[in-house]
């Protein structure tokens, strides 16, 4: 018996509130969708739930104090944020960092990018029910975080860069460590590739979903994997090479599907490219003093200060200082390699700070409020390729020791602004994979 | 001590023991700490060993509210609503220094510690806390649940 | 900001002479409208008046030699403490995918009349960027379809990135009720 159509049913559209606290809204965002049945008629996105006033804080901190705040912008790939800000300030100063430092920055940025893509793919797979892929990816990320920890001393919020250099040199045997960890990461990637790339459920949820045309993507200033998933090979590392990206070979993967599945494929291919860059860096990097045999006595910093107090300073600069583990990689010989030779910007090596009056004065001059790094009056815009796309820093200096204005151009601000283009007209369940594929990071979205 | 007192204190002990190993947590994840929360929850550190492996994304079904990450003034009413929706008995864990005190964000938009909005049972410091610190905080919470007067 | 042409090492390879092409074409097309052009550290900058903004942006987007398809960034700076007059500047960063060049356009805005024309009709992303500038600086955009706060809440009074807004002046929505 055919069912009679129920004429009395009300057919008003329904407003549904997704977020701000929703399991699939990584971070905090609120999407208000208007539903007709299960179809999204229109949507409105509200952001700002994680507004932490980065730009105001940066105006009230000295140039080097801004680094910890930049870590917390895109907290999945903090090193790239560090590098972007450091490059912007160095551009303002007209300062060039050392060759080894450039390679270290590139290498660490790419490790960071791999972490970011692993998290993004893992989380969006989990939201589609593929919990195992998430667990694998997070495990792989854990291997890389151990690498990051060896270099920077922290897992996540690392504050590794300084204006004019990096905090410390790479540890010993880092190349071997990278090789073993990458081996594990590659195994995980192979597993995940097998689990997802040809998985019919995964493809049906991702393929042809969250489509945005190339023209619209450009109109909304999409960059990074989102734009490359629309077939535009725009990558800041190729278009405006910074650091040593013009000296390593890598490809810019693109896909033409303009949908979630294309973005997934682009990210998977980028992980491979990033690991390729890291491996190229080691043979090209100028040999640091890591392999140099340190001759001479080893002295505790406190002893060195005492010796200096009684006037025995003439041979102190030659003595190797035993630094606390926190300062490992910043001994005097390494300092030369990773920091630019500019006394007005870079803190002196700890040997000099503890060992002689010039070093101590130099240190004080840079630390004291109202002194420090004072770039000339001016403004610069520096873009780097963040994990999500073009990450730009616009820094204005008034000639004082604090930045007058720091503006971040967060890549995912554009994606979230264009989100309604991707979800309107689709099904409510498709909001989740689309939102997962844009990899929104609330820290950089709301700043 | 009478016989009835003996039984009620034993019963309290058993109830506390049962509760502390069946923590259904609501992860109120907002920011960077969420990355470490994920790391703690996944296989490497495995929070399941402490009976807290199953996050519930509905406040009605959860006992412990994990407030993970900075709370802004725009977010504070949402946090309050979530807290009010949870059923008794409930506990709150402030995960990371931003939730404890506001951390180094001392500005117009950031709540200076979530205890200005909701009561807190355990504070886990760190920016973000390492997974070991998180597990330590979880053990302290279990201890508190075990010895809580009912 | 003088006529400096110093270029940082990072940008030597990436800043072709096309930079000056943008500024040259702008000056040729609008000789009496462009207030000032300069290149500092390799960043080409043009300062234009408020009332010429629309025709200049149209030219930048539609001219074949320039074709700035992408509005990379839109923000503002409050020059209160640098005692610059007028007080605000709205800053646009444009990028051309076709020609791989960038330009920065600045529009001075007075404190008495903090208003510029909206450019949502040229680049859709401007919608959110302009909302953010309104939220943070209190600069209005004429012709914007939906100018409301974006990062902060409607109850918030004032515009926090103005230099005269105290850094830690809080306006909480809820307080403890224990």
mmCIF file of C-alpha atoms in Angstrom, chain A residues 44-45 47-49 51 55-57 59-60 87 90-96 218-223 227 232 234 236 239-243 246 376-381 383 390 394 396-398 404-405 407-409 413-414 416-417 445-447, chain C residues 1 8-11 13-15 38 40-41 43 45 61 69-82 89 91 93 95 97 100 102 104 106 122-125 128-129 131-132 136-137 148 150-152 160-167:
data_model
loop_
_atom_site.group_PDB
_atom_site.id
_atom_site.type_symbol
_atom_site.label_atom_id
_atom_site.label_comp_id
_atom_site.label_asym_id
_atom_site.label_seq_id
_atom_site.Cartn_x
_atom_site.Cartn_y
_atom_site.Cartn_z
ATOM 1 C CA UNK A 44 27.009 31.774 8.756
ATOM 2 C CA UNK A 45 30.314 31.352 10.511
ATOM 3 C CA UNK A 47 34.805 33.225 14.862
ATOM 4 C CA UNK A 48 36.717 34.976 17.597
ATOM 5 C CA UNK A 49 36.232 32.511 20.436
ATOM 6 C CA UNK A 51 40.891 35.787 20.300
ATOM 7 C CA UNK A 55 48.700 41.786 17.920
ATOM 8 C CA UNK A 56 48.171 43.854 21.063
ATOM 9 C CA UNK A 57 50.551 41.661 23.059
ATOM 10 C CA UNK A 59 53.029 45.762 20.541
ATOM 11 C CA UNK A 60 53.841 45.544 24.229
ATOM 12 C CA UNK A 87 62.448 36.815 8.654
ATOM 13 C CA UNK A 90 65.444 40.614 9.828
ATOM 14 C CA UNK A 91 64.094 42.158 6.647
ATOM 15 C CA UNK A 92 63.276 45.263 8.664
ATOM 16 C CA UNK A 93 66.844 45.309 9.980
ATOM 17 C CA UNK A 94 68.426 44.391 6.648
ATOM 18 C CA UNK A 95 70.192 41.520 8.376
ATOM 19 C CA UNK A 96 71.332 38.268 6.842
ATOM 20 C CA UNK A 218 41.441 33.000 -5.702
ATOM 21 C CA UNK A 219 38.702 35.528 -4.991
ATOM 22 C CA UNK A 220 38.766 34.387 -1.359
ATOM 23 C CA UNK A 221 42.597 34.508 -1.271
ATOM 24 C CA UNK A 222 42.985 30.797 -0.678
ATOM 25 C CA UNK A 223 46.594 29.667 -0.497
ATOM 26 C CA UNK A 227 44.568 26.414 -3.564
ATOM 27 C CA UNK A 232 46.956 26.426 -8.910
ATOM 28 C CA UNK A 234 51.153 28.671 -5.976
ATOM 29 C CA UNK A 236 55.555 30.910 -1.536
ATOM 30 C CA UNK A 239 57.180 31.978 -6.032
ATOM 31 C CA UNK A 240 59.249 34.095 -3.635
ATOM 32 C CA UNK A 241 61.952 31.750 -2.334
ATOM 33 C CA UNK A 242 63.225 32.675 1.108
ATOM 34 C CA UNK A 243 66.070 31.137 3.107
ATOM 35 C CA UNK A 246 65.894 27.902 -4.092
ATOM 36 C CA UNK A 376 65.046 51.676 11.667
ATOM 37 C CA UNK A 377 61.660 53.267 11.092
ATOM 38 C CA UNK A 378 59.843 51.456 8.354
ATOM 39 C CA UNK A 379 57.500 48.658 7.477
ATOM 40 C CA UNK A 380 57.856 45.304 5.793
ATOM 41 C CA UNK A 381 55.655 42.450 4.698
ATOM 42 C CA UNK A 383 55.418 35.940 3.549
ATOM 43 C CA UNK A 390 50.737 31.900 2.886
ATOM 44 C CA UNK A 394 53.450 42.882 8.393
ATOM 45 C CA UNK A 396 55.890 48.347 11.439
ATOM 46 C CA UNK A 397 58.777 49.818 13.395
ATOM 47 C CA UNK A 398 58.929 53.248 14.991
ATOM 48 C CA UNK A 404 54.923 49.367 16.661
ATOM 49 C CA UNK A 405 52.522 47.037 14.973
ATOM 50 C CA UNK A 407 49.991 42.040 11.852
ATOM 51 C CA UNK A 408 49.665 38.383 10.929
ATOM 52 C CA UNK A 409 48.046 37.273 7.730
ATOM 53 C CA UNK A 413 41.200 33.142 7.945
ATOM 54 C CA UNK A 414 40.566 33.086 4.187
ATOM 55 C CA UNK A 416 36.916 30.048 6.981
ATOM 56 C CA UNK A 417 35.668 33.188 5.238
ATOM 57 C CA UNK A 445 42.363 32.263 12.858
ATOM 58 C CA UNK A 446 41.433 34.399 15.844
ATOM 59 C CA UNK A 447 44.959 35.341 16.939
ATOM 60 C CA UNK C 1 60.364 56.196 5.003
ATOM 61 C CA UNK C 8 67.460 42.104 1.654
ATOM 62 C CA UNK C 9 69.334 39.009 0.573
ATOM 63 C CA UNK C 10 66.234 36.869 0.919
ATOM 64 C CA UNK C 11 64.337 38.901 -1.588
ATOM 65 C CA UNK C 13 66.005 36.746 -6.404
ATOM 66 C CA UNK C 14 62.308 37.124 -5.823
ATOM 67 C CA UNK C 15 61.834 40.846 -6.380
ATOM 68 C CA UNK C 38 58.411 54.243 -2.417
ATOM 69 C CA UNK C 40 61.555 50.031 1.204
ATOM 70 C CA UNK C 41 63.417 46.729 1.654
ATOM 71 C CA UNK C 43 58.358 46.208 -0.782
ATOM 72 C CA UNK C 45 54.277 50.883 -1.644
ATOM 73 C CA UNK C 61 42.839 44.256 -10.641
ATOM 74 C CA UNK C 69 43.884 38.702 -8.514
ATOM 75 C CA UNK C 70 44.498 38.241 -4.854
ATOM 76 C CA UNK C 71 43.972 40.512 -1.881
ATOM 77 C CA UNK C 72 46.506 38.926 0.427
ATOM 78 C CA UNK C 73 45.922 41.112 3.413
ATOM 79 C CA UNK C 74 43.961 44.113 4.576
ATOM 80 C CA UNK C 75 44.693 45.780 7.859
ATOM 81 C CA UNK C 76 45.162 49.146 9.498
ATOM 82 C CA UNK C 77 47.729 50.920 11.612
ATOM 83 C CA UNK C 78 47.047 53.502 14.297
ATOM 84 C CA UNK C 79 49.829 56.103 14.221
ATOM 85 C CA UNK C 80 48.729 57.903 17.383
ATOM 86 C CA UNK C 81 52.002 57.320 19.219
ATOM 87 C CA UNK C 82 54.157 58.149 16.219
ATOM 88 C CA UNK C 89 46.266 54.161 7.633
ATOM 89 C CA UNK C 91 46.930 48.950 4.439
ATOM 90 C CA UNK C 93 48.619 43.917 0.331
ATOM 91 C CA UNK C 95 49.477 39.754 -5.004
ATOM 92 C CA UNK C 97 49.452 35.075 -9.395
ATOM 93 C CA UNK C 100 54.220 37.033 -9.327
ATOM 94 C CA UNK C 102 53.215 42.267 -4.887
ATOM 95 C CA UNK C 104 51.185 47.567 -0.818
ATOM 96 C CA UNK C 106 47.977 52.610 1.873
ATOM 97 C CA UNK C 122 36.538 43.453 -6.085
ATOM 98 C CA UNK C 123 37.669 40.728 -3.714
ATOM 99 C CA UNK C 124 35.178 38.732 -1.636
ATOM 100 C CA UNK C 125 37.719 38.107 1.123
ATOM 101 C CA UNK C 128 35.918 39.572 6.592
ATOM 102 C CA UNK C 129 39.097 41.619 6.562
ATOM 103 C CA UNK C 131 34.941 43.481 9.486
ATOM 104 C CA UNK C 132 38.113 42.794 11.405
ATOM 105 C CA UNK C 136 39.851 46.327 15.993
ATOM 106 C CA UNK C 137 40.217 49.949 14.848
ATOM 107 C CA UNK C 148 29.618 43.938 12.431
ATOM 108 C CA UNK C 150 34.004 39.587 14.005
ATOM 109 C CA UNK C 151 36.531 38.641 16.678
ATOM 110 C CA UNK C 152 34.954 40.330 19.665
ATOM 111 C CA UNK C 160 41.185 47.365 21.193
ATOM 112 C CA UNK C 161 43.981 47.820 18.660
ATOM 113 C CA UNK C 162 43.715 51.577 18.850
ATOM 114 C CA UNK C 163 46.772 52.788 20.696
ATOM 115 C CA UNK C 164 44.674 54.563 23.323
ATOM 116 C CA UNK C 165 42.838 51.380 24.358
ATOM 117 C CA UNK C 166 44.549 50.021 27.502
ATOM 118 C CA UNK C 167 45.954 46.557 26.931
#
